[in-house]
């Protein structure tokens, strides 16, 4: 079975993570869920259920140096939703959160990475976003942003069709084929 690290930051689509896990499991993935600290706070009432669903602890913090690894080795990682802050931190190598730290290190380890931003149109106007996306793509990360991925919506607005999780899982399948 292929191990998928599903990493999420605090954007509204993270609230749909249980159905994403189920969809990935139907595709044959063993899913390990990692969250930014803010995303973990948002999902706190569901964390026990998410651990039961995945069969693994949900991680949002770095382990202690002497601590055992509680997840199997990743075959592929999907960082979605990836916020403006997470994308910029990752591209700059600022690894203050576990999920950004894992994603940054995974580049050097050769673990296939897919990310799909979740930013509104106001954030999309900031030049740092385009630089960060270009930087991540230059390091081999599949960034699903634009016509074949996530397209920004207006601040406070959600698209009726929702966040395109299916595109993210399709990209993961391509990276592991």
Short mmCIF file of N, CA and C in Angstrom, two decimals, residues 46-173:
data_model
loop_
_atom_site.label_atom_id
_atom_site.label_comp_id
_atom_site.label_asym_id
_atom_site.label_seq_id
_atom_site.Cartn_x
_atom_site.Cartn_y
_atom_site.Cartn_z
N UNK A 46 -12.66 16.78 16.14
CA UNK A 46 -12.66 15.62 15.24
C UNK A 46 -11.38 14.80 15.29
N UNK A 47 -10.36 15.25 16.03
CA UNK A 47 -9.05 14.60 15.95
C UNK A 47 -9.09 13.12 16.30
N UNK A 48 -9.83 12.73 17.33
CA UNK A 48 -9.91 11.31 17.68
C UNK A 48 -10.54 10.51 16.54
N UNK A 49 -11.61 11.03 15.95
CA UNK A 49 -12.25 10.36 14.81
C UNK A 49 -11.30 10.27 13.62
N UNK A 50 -10.52 11.34 13.38
CA UNK A 50 -9.58 11.32 12.25
C UNK A 50 -8.47 10.31 12.49
N UNK A 51 -8.04 10.15 13.73
CA UNK A 51 -7.04 9.13 14.05
C UNK A 51 -7.60 7.74 13.83
N UNK A 52 -8.84 7.53 14.20
CA UNK A 52 -9.47 6.23 13.96
C UNK A 52 -9.63 5.97 12.47
N UNK A 53 -9.98 7.00 11.73
CA UNK A 53 -10.17 6.86 10.29
C UNK A 53 -8.86 6.49 9.59
N UNK A 54 -7.77 7.13 9.99
CA UNK A 54 -6.48 6.85 9.33
C UNK A 54 -5.73 5.67 9.95
N UNK A 55 -5.99 5.40 11.23
CA UNK A 55 -5.22 4.38 11.92
C UNK A 55 -3.86 4.88 12.38
N UNK A 56 -3.66 6.19 12.32
CA UNK A 56 -2.40 6.81 12.72
C UNK A 56 -2.70 8.05 13.57
N UNK A 57 -1.76 8.42 14.45
CA UNK A 57 -1.93 9.68 15.17
C UNK A 57 -1.94 10.86 14.19
N UNK A 58 -2.75 11.86 14.49
CA UNK A 58 -2.71 13.12 13.75
C UNK A 58 -1.57 13.93 14.35
N UNK A 59 -0.70 14.45 13.49
CA UNK A 59 0.45 15.21 13.98
C UNK A 59 0.32 16.68 13.60
N UNK A 60 0.66 17.53 14.58
CA UNK A 60 0.70 18.97 14.31
C UNK A 60 1.94 19.60 14.92
N UNK A 61 2.74 18.81 15.58
CA UNK A 61 3.95 19.31 16.24
C UNK A 61 5.12 18.39 15.86
N UNK A 62 6.32 18.94 15.93
CA UNK A 62 7.51 18.12 15.77
C UNK A 62 7.60 17.13 16.92
N UNK A 63 8.15 15.96 16.65
CA UNK A 63 8.39 14.99 17.72
C UNK A 63 9.69 15.37 18.44
N UNK A 64 9.83 14.88 19.65
CA UNK A 64 11.07 15.09 20.39
C UNK A 64 12.20 14.33 19.70
N UNK A 65 13.44 14.81 19.77
CA UNK A 65 14.55 14.12 19.10
C UNK A 65 14.69 12.65 19.48
N UNK A 66 14.30 12.31 20.69
CA UNK A 66 14.41 10.92 21.12
C UNK A 66 13.12 10.13 20.88
N UNK A 67 12.10 10.80 20.36
CA UNK A 67 10.81 10.15 20.12
C UNK A 67 10.84 9.24 18.91
N UNK A 68 10.04 8.20 18.98
CA UNK A 68 9.94 7.25 17.87
C UNK A 68 9.07 7.84 16.75
N UNK A 69 9.36 7.43 15.53
CA UNK A 69 8.49 7.80 14.41
C UNK A 69 7.18 7.03 14.56
N UNK A 70 6.07 7.74 14.48
CA UNK A 70 4.77 7.09 14.66
C UNK A 70 4.05 6.85 13.33
N UNK A 71 4.64 7.29 12.25
CA UNK A 71 4.06 7.08 10.92
C UNK A 71 4.99 6.22 10.08
N UNK A 72 4.43 5.46 9.14
CA UNK A 72 5.28 4.78 8.17
C UNK A 72 5.93 5.82 7.24
N UNK A 73 6.97 5.42 6.54
CA UNK A 73 7.67 6.33 5.63
C UNK A 73 6.73 6.76 4.51
N UNK A 74 6.80 8.03 4.14
CA UNK A 74 5.94 8.57 3.08
C UNK A 74 6.42 8.14 1.71
N UNK A 75 5.46 7.77 0.86
CA UNK A 75 5.74 7.52 -0.55
C UNK A 75 5.43 8.76 -1.38
N UNK A 76 4.50 9.58 -0.90
CA UNK A 76 4.06 10.79 -1.59
C UNK A 76 3.41 11.69 -0.54
N UNK A 77 3.41 13.00 -0.79
CA UNK A 77 2.77 13.93 0.12
C UNK A 77 1.91 14.92 -0.65
N UNK A 78 0.78 15.25 -0.06
CA UNK A 78 -0.13 16.26 -0.59
C UNK A 78 -0.31 17.33 0.48
N UNK A 79 0.08 18.54 0.17
CA UNK A 79 -0.09 19.67 1.09
C UNK A 79 -1.25 20.50 0.56
N UNK A 80 -2.43 20.27 1.15
CA UNK A 80 -3.63 21.00 0.73
C UNK A 80 -4.65 20.95 1.86
N UNK A 81 -5.34 22.01 2.12
CA UNK A 81 -5.12 23.33 1.52
C UNK A 81 -3.83 23.94 2.06
N UNK A 82 -3.16 24.65 1.19
CA UNK A 82 -1.93 25.36 1.57
C UNK A 82 -2.22 26.86 1.55
N UNK A 83 -2.12 27.47 2.70
CA UNK A 83 -2.42 28.89 2.82
C UNK A 83 -1.28 29.75 2.30
N UNK A 84 -1.55 31.03 2.17
CA UNK A 84 -0.55 32.03 1.78
C UNK A 84 0.67 31.92 2.70
N UNK A 85 0.43 31.86 4.01
CA UNK A 85 1.52 31.77 4.97
C UNK A 85 2.31 30.48 4.80
N UNK A 86 1.63 29.35 4.67
CA UNK A 86 2.33 28.07 4.54
C UNK A 86 3.16 28.00 3.26
N UNK A 87 2.59 28.45 2.15
CA UNK A 87 3.33 28.42 0.88
C UNK A 87 4.57 29.29 0.94
N UNK A 88 4.43 30.50 1.46
CA UNK A 88 5.58 31.40 1.54
C UNK A 88 6.63 30.88 2.51
N UNK A 89 6.20 30.35 3.63
CA UNK A 89 7.15 29.79 4.59
C UNK A 89 7.90 28.62 3.97
N UNK A 90 7.19 27.74 3.31
CA UNK A 90 7.79 26.56 2.67
C UNK A 90 8.80 26.98 1.61
N UNK A 91 8.42 27.89 0.75
CA UNK A 91 9.33 28.33 -0.32
C UNK A 91 10.59 28.98 0.24
N UNK A 92 10.45 29.67 1.37
CA UNK A 92 11.60 30.34 1.99
C UNK A 92 12.39 29.42 2.92
N UNK A 93 11.87 28.22 3.20
CA UNK A 93 12.55 27.30 4.10
C UNK A 93 12.36 27.65 5.56
N UNK A 94 11.28 28.34 5.89
CA UNK A 94 10.98 28.71 7.27
C UNK A 94 10.11 27.61 7.86
N UNK A 95 10.71 26.77 8.67
CA UNK A 95 10.08 25.53 9.07
C UNK A 95 9.62 25.52 10.53
N UNK A 96 8.91 26.54 10.94
CA UNK A 96 8.45 26.62 12.32
C UNK A 96 7.29 25.67 12.61
N UNK A 97 6.60 25.19 11.59
CA UNK A 97 5.54 24.20 11.82
C UNK A 97 5.96 22.85 11.27
N UNK A 98 5.46 21.79 11.89
CA UNK A 98 5.81 20.43 11.49
C UNK A 98 5.52 20.18 10.01
N UNK A 99 4.31 20.54 9.54
CA UNK A 99 3.96 20.19 8.16
C UNK A 99 4.83 20.94 7.15
N UNK A 100 5.14 22.20 7.41
CA UNK A 100 6.03 22.95 6.51
C UNK A 100 7.44 22.36 6.58
N UNK A 101 7.87 22.00 7.77
CA UNK A 101 9.19 21.38 7.92
C UNK A 101 9.28 20.06 7.19
N UNK A 102 8.24 19.22 7.31
CA UNK A 102 8.25 17.96 6.56
C UNK A 102 8.32 18.23 5.07
N UNK A 103 7.48 19.14 4.58
CA UNK A 103 7.44 19.42 3.14
C UNK A 103 8.78 19.93 2.64
N UNK A 104 9.42 20.80 3.40
CA UNK A 104 10.73 21.32 2.99
C UNK A 104 11.76 20.21 2.94
N UNK A 105 11.77 19.34 3.94
CA UNK A 105 12.74 18.25 3.98
C UNK A 105 12.45 17.21 2.90
N UNK A 106 11.17 17.00 2.59
CA UNK A 106 10.79 16.01 1.59
C UNK A 106 11.37 16.33 0.22
N UNK A 107 11.54 17.62 -0.08
CA UNK A 107 12.17 18.00 -1.35
C UNK A 107 13.55 17.36 -1.44
N UNK A 108 14.34 17.51 -0.39
CA UNK A 108 15.69 16.95 -0.37
C UNK A 108 15.73 15.44 -0.33
N UNK A 109 14.68 14.83 0.20
CA UNK A 109 14.61 13.36 0.28
C UNK A 109 14.07 12.74 -1.00
N UNK A 110 13.60 13.57 -1.92
CA UNK A 110 13.06 13.05 -3.18
C UNK A 110 11.66 12.46 -3.05
N UNK A 111 10.93 12.83 -2.02
CA UNK A 111 9.54 12.36 -1.88
C UNK A 111 8.66 13.19 -2.79
N UNK A 112 7.90 12.56 -3.67
CA UNK A 112 7.03 13.33 -4.57
C UNK A 112 6.05 14.20 -3.77
N UNK A 113 5.92 15.45 -4.19
CA UNK A 113 5.09 16.42 -3.48
C UNK A 113 4.10 17.08 -4.42
N UNK A 114 2.88 17.21 -3.94
CA UNK A 114 1.82 17.94 -4.63
C UNK A 114 1.28 18.95 -3.63
N UNK A 115 1.02 20.16 -4.09
CA UNK A 115 0.36 21.13 -3.23
C UNK A 115 -0.71 21.86 -4.02
N UNK A 116 -1.77 22.23 -3.32
CA UNK A 116 -2.81 23.05 -3.92
C UNK A 116 -3.13 24.18 -2.96
N UNK A 117 -2.82 25.41 -3.40
CA UNK A 117 -3.09 26.56 -2.54
C UNK A 117 -4.57 26.76 -2.27
N UNK A 118 -4.83 27.53 -1.25
CA UNK A 118 -6.16 28.05 -0.97
C UNK A 118 -5.94 29.48 -0.50
N UNK A 119 -5.99 30.39 -1.45
CA UNK A 119 -5.76 31.81 -1.17
C UNK A 119 -6.87 32.61 -1.85
N UNK A 120 -7.22 33.74 -1.28
CA UNK A 120 -8.24 34.55 -1.94
C UNK A 120 -7.58 35.52 -2.92
N UNK A 121 -8.41 36.19 -3.70
CA UNK A 121 -7.91 37.07 -4.75
C UNK A 121 -7.08 38.23 -4.21
N UNK A 122 -7.32 38.65 -2.99
CA UNK A 122 -6.51 39.73 -2.40
C UNK A 122 -5.09 39.24 -2.14
N UNK A 123 -4.95 38.05 -1.53
CA UNK A 123 -3.62 37.48 -1.33
C UNK A 123 -2.92 37.22 -2.66
N UNK A 124 -3.69 36.81 -3.65
CA UNK A 124 -3.10 36.48 -4.95
C UNK A 124 -2.45 37.69 -5.62
N UNK A 125 -2.80 38.89 -5.18
CA UNK A 125 -2.19 40.10 -5.74
C UNK A 125 -0.80 40.37 -5.16
N UNK A 126 -0.48 39.73 -4.06
CA UNK A 126 0.82 39.93 -3.41
C UNK A 126 1.90 39.22 -4.22
N UNK A 127 2.97 39.93 -4.55
CA UNK A 127 4.02 39.35 -5.39
C UNK A 127 4.71 38.14 -4.77
N UNK A 128 4.69 38.04 -3.46
CA UNK A 128 5.34 36.90 -2.80
C UNK A 128 4.71 35.58 -3.22
N UNK A 129 3.41 35.57 -3.48
CA UNK A 129 2.74 34.32 -3.84
C UNK A 129 3.30 33.76 -5.15
N UNK A 130 3.39 34.58 -6.18
CA UNK A 130 3.93 34.11 -7.46
C UNK A 130 5.37 33.65 -7.32
N UNK A 131 6.16 34.37 -6.53
CA UNK A 131 7.55 33.96 -6.32
C UNK A 131 7.63 32.62 -5.61
N UNK A 132 6.79 32.44 -4.60
CA UNK A 132 6.81 31.18 -3.85
C UNK A 132 6.37 30.01 -4.72
N UNK A 133 5.33 30.20 -5.50
CA UNK A 133 4.87 29.14 -6.40
C UNK A 133 5.97 28.78 -7.40
N UNK A 134 6.61 29.78 -7.98
CA UNK A 134 7.70 29.52 -8.93
C UNK A 134 8.85 28.80 -8.24
N UNK A 135 9.18 29.20 -7.03
CA UNK A 135 10.26 28.57 -6.28
C UNK A 135 9.95 27.09 -6.01
N UNK A 136 8.75 26.81 -5.55
CA UNK A 136 8.37 25.42 -5.27
C UNK A 136 8.35 24.59 -6.55
N UNK A 137 7.79 25.13 -7.61
CA UNK A 137 7.80 24.40 -8.89
C UNK A 137 9.23 24.14 -9.35
N UNK A 138 10.11 25.12 -9.14
CA UNK A 138 11.51 24.95 -9.52
C UNK A 138 12.21 23.86 -8.73
N UNK A 139 11.68 23.53 -7.56
CA UNK A 139 12.25 22.44 -6.75
C UNK A 139 11.54 21.12 -6.99
N UNK A 140 10.66 21.07 -7.99
CA UNK A 140 10.02 19.81 -8.36
C UNK A 140 8.67 19.54 -7.73
N UNK A 141 8.12 20.51 -7.02
CA UNK A 141 6.80 20.33 -6.40
C UNK A 141 5.72 20.57 -7.46
N UNK A 142 4.74 19.70 -7.53
CA UNK A 142 3.58 19.92 -8.41
C UNK A 142 2.65 20.89 -7.70
N UNK A 143 2.55 22.10 -8.21
CA UNK A 143 1.71 23.13 -7.61
C UNK A 143 0.47 23.30 -8.47
N UNK A 144 -0.67 22.98 -7.92
CA UNK A 144 -1.94 23.05 -8.64
C UNK A 144 -2.57 24.42 -8.40
N UNK A 145 -2.18 25.36 -9.22
CA UNK A 145 -2.65 26.73 -9.08
C UNK A 145 -2.87 27.30 -10.46
N UNK A 146 -4.05 27.84 -10.68
CA UNK A 146 -4.39 28.37 -11.99
C UNK A 146 -5.47 27.51 -12.62
N UNK A 147 -5.60 27.56 -13.95
CA UNK A 147 -6.71 26.89 -14.63
C UNK A 147 -6.82 25.38 -14.37
N UNK A 148 -5.70 24.70 -14.09
CA UNK A 148 -5.74 23.26 -13.85
C UNK A 148 -5.65 22.91 -12.37
N UNK A 149 -5.97 23.88 -11.52
CA UNK A 149 -5.90 23.66 -10.08
C UNK A 149 -6.82 24.62 -9.35
N UNK A 150 -6.30 25.20 -8.30
CA UNK A 150 -7.09 26.15 -7.53
C UNK A 150 -7.00 27.54 -8.14
N UNK A 151 -8.13 28.18 -8.30
CA UNK A 151 -8.18 29.56 -8.76
C UNK A 151 -8.77 30.41 -7.64
N UNK A 152 -8.10 31.51 -7.30
CA UNK A 152 -8.55 32.33 -6.17
C UNK A 152 -9.98 32.86 -6.34
N UNK A 153 -10.65 32.95 -5.22
CA UNK A 153 -11.98 33.53 -5.15
C UNK A 153 -11.88 34.85 -4.40
N UNK A 154 -12.94 35.60 -4.39
CA UNK A 154 -12.95 36.87 -3.67
C UNK A 154 -12.89 36.62 -2.16
N UNK A 155 -12.30 37.53 -1.40
CA UNK A 155 -12.23 37.35 0.06
C UNK A 155 -13.61 37.09 0.66
N UNK A 156 -13.69 36.07 1.49
CA UNK A 156 -14.93 35.73 2.16
C UNK A 156 -15.93 34.97 1.32
N UNK A 157 -15.58 34.65 0.09
CA UNK A 157 -16.49 33.98 -0.84
C UNK A 157 -15.99 32.56 -1.09
N UNK A 158 -16.90 31.63 -1.19
CA UNK A 158 -16.54 30.26 -1.55
C UNK A 158 -17.23 29.93 -2.86
N UNK A 159 -16.57 29.17 -3.70
CA UNK A 159 -17.17 28.77 -4.96
C UNK A 159 -18.23 27.69 -4.74
N UNK A 160 -19.32 27.74 -5.48
CA UNK A 160 -20.37 26.72 -5.30
C UNK A 160 -19.83 25.31 -5.54
N UNK A 161 -18.88 25.16 -6.44
CA UNK A 161 -18.34 23.82 -6.73
C UNK A 161 -17.34 23.37 -5.68
N UNK A 162 -16.96 24.27 -4.79
CA UNK A 162 -16.06 23.91 -3.69
C UNK A 162 -14.60 23.83 -4.11
N UNK A 163 -13.80 23.43 -3.16
CA UNK A 163 -12.36 23.26 -3.35
C UNK A 163 -12.14 22.01 -4.20
N UNK A 164 -11.30 22.07 -5.22
CA UNK A 164 -11.16 20.94 -6.16
C UNK A 164 -10.26 19.81 -5.64
N UNK A 165 -10.70 19.17 -4.56
CA UNK A 165 -9.93 18.07 -3.97
C UNK A 165 -9.63 16.98 -4.99
N UNK A 166 -10.57 16.70 -5.88
CA UNK A 166 -10.37 15.63 -6.87
C UNK A 166 -9.14 15.89 -7.73
N UNK A 167 -8.87 17.15 -8.05
CA UNK A 167 -7.67 17.47 -8.84
C UNK A 167 -6.41 17.15 -8.05
N UNK A 168 -6.44 17.41 -6.75
CA UNK A 168 -5.27 17.12 -5.91
C UNK A 168 -5.02 15.62 -5.83
N UNK A 169 -6.07 14.83 -5.61
CA UNK A 169 -5.89 13.38 -5.54
C UNK A 169 -5.49 12.79 -6.89
N UNK A 170 -5.99 13.36 -7.97
CA UNK A 170 -5.56 12.91 -9.31
C UNK A 170 -4.07 13.19 -9.51
N UNK A 171 -3.60 14.35 -9.06
CA UNK A 171 -2.18 14.70 -9.20
C UNK A 171 -1.31 13.77 -8.35
N UNK A 172 -1.78 13.40 -7.17
CA UNK A 172 -1.05 12.45 -6.33
C UNK A 172 -0.92 11.11 -7.08
N UNK A 173 -2.01 10.67 -7.69
CA UNK A 173 -1.99 9.40 -8.43
C UNK A 173 -0.98 9.47 -9.58
#
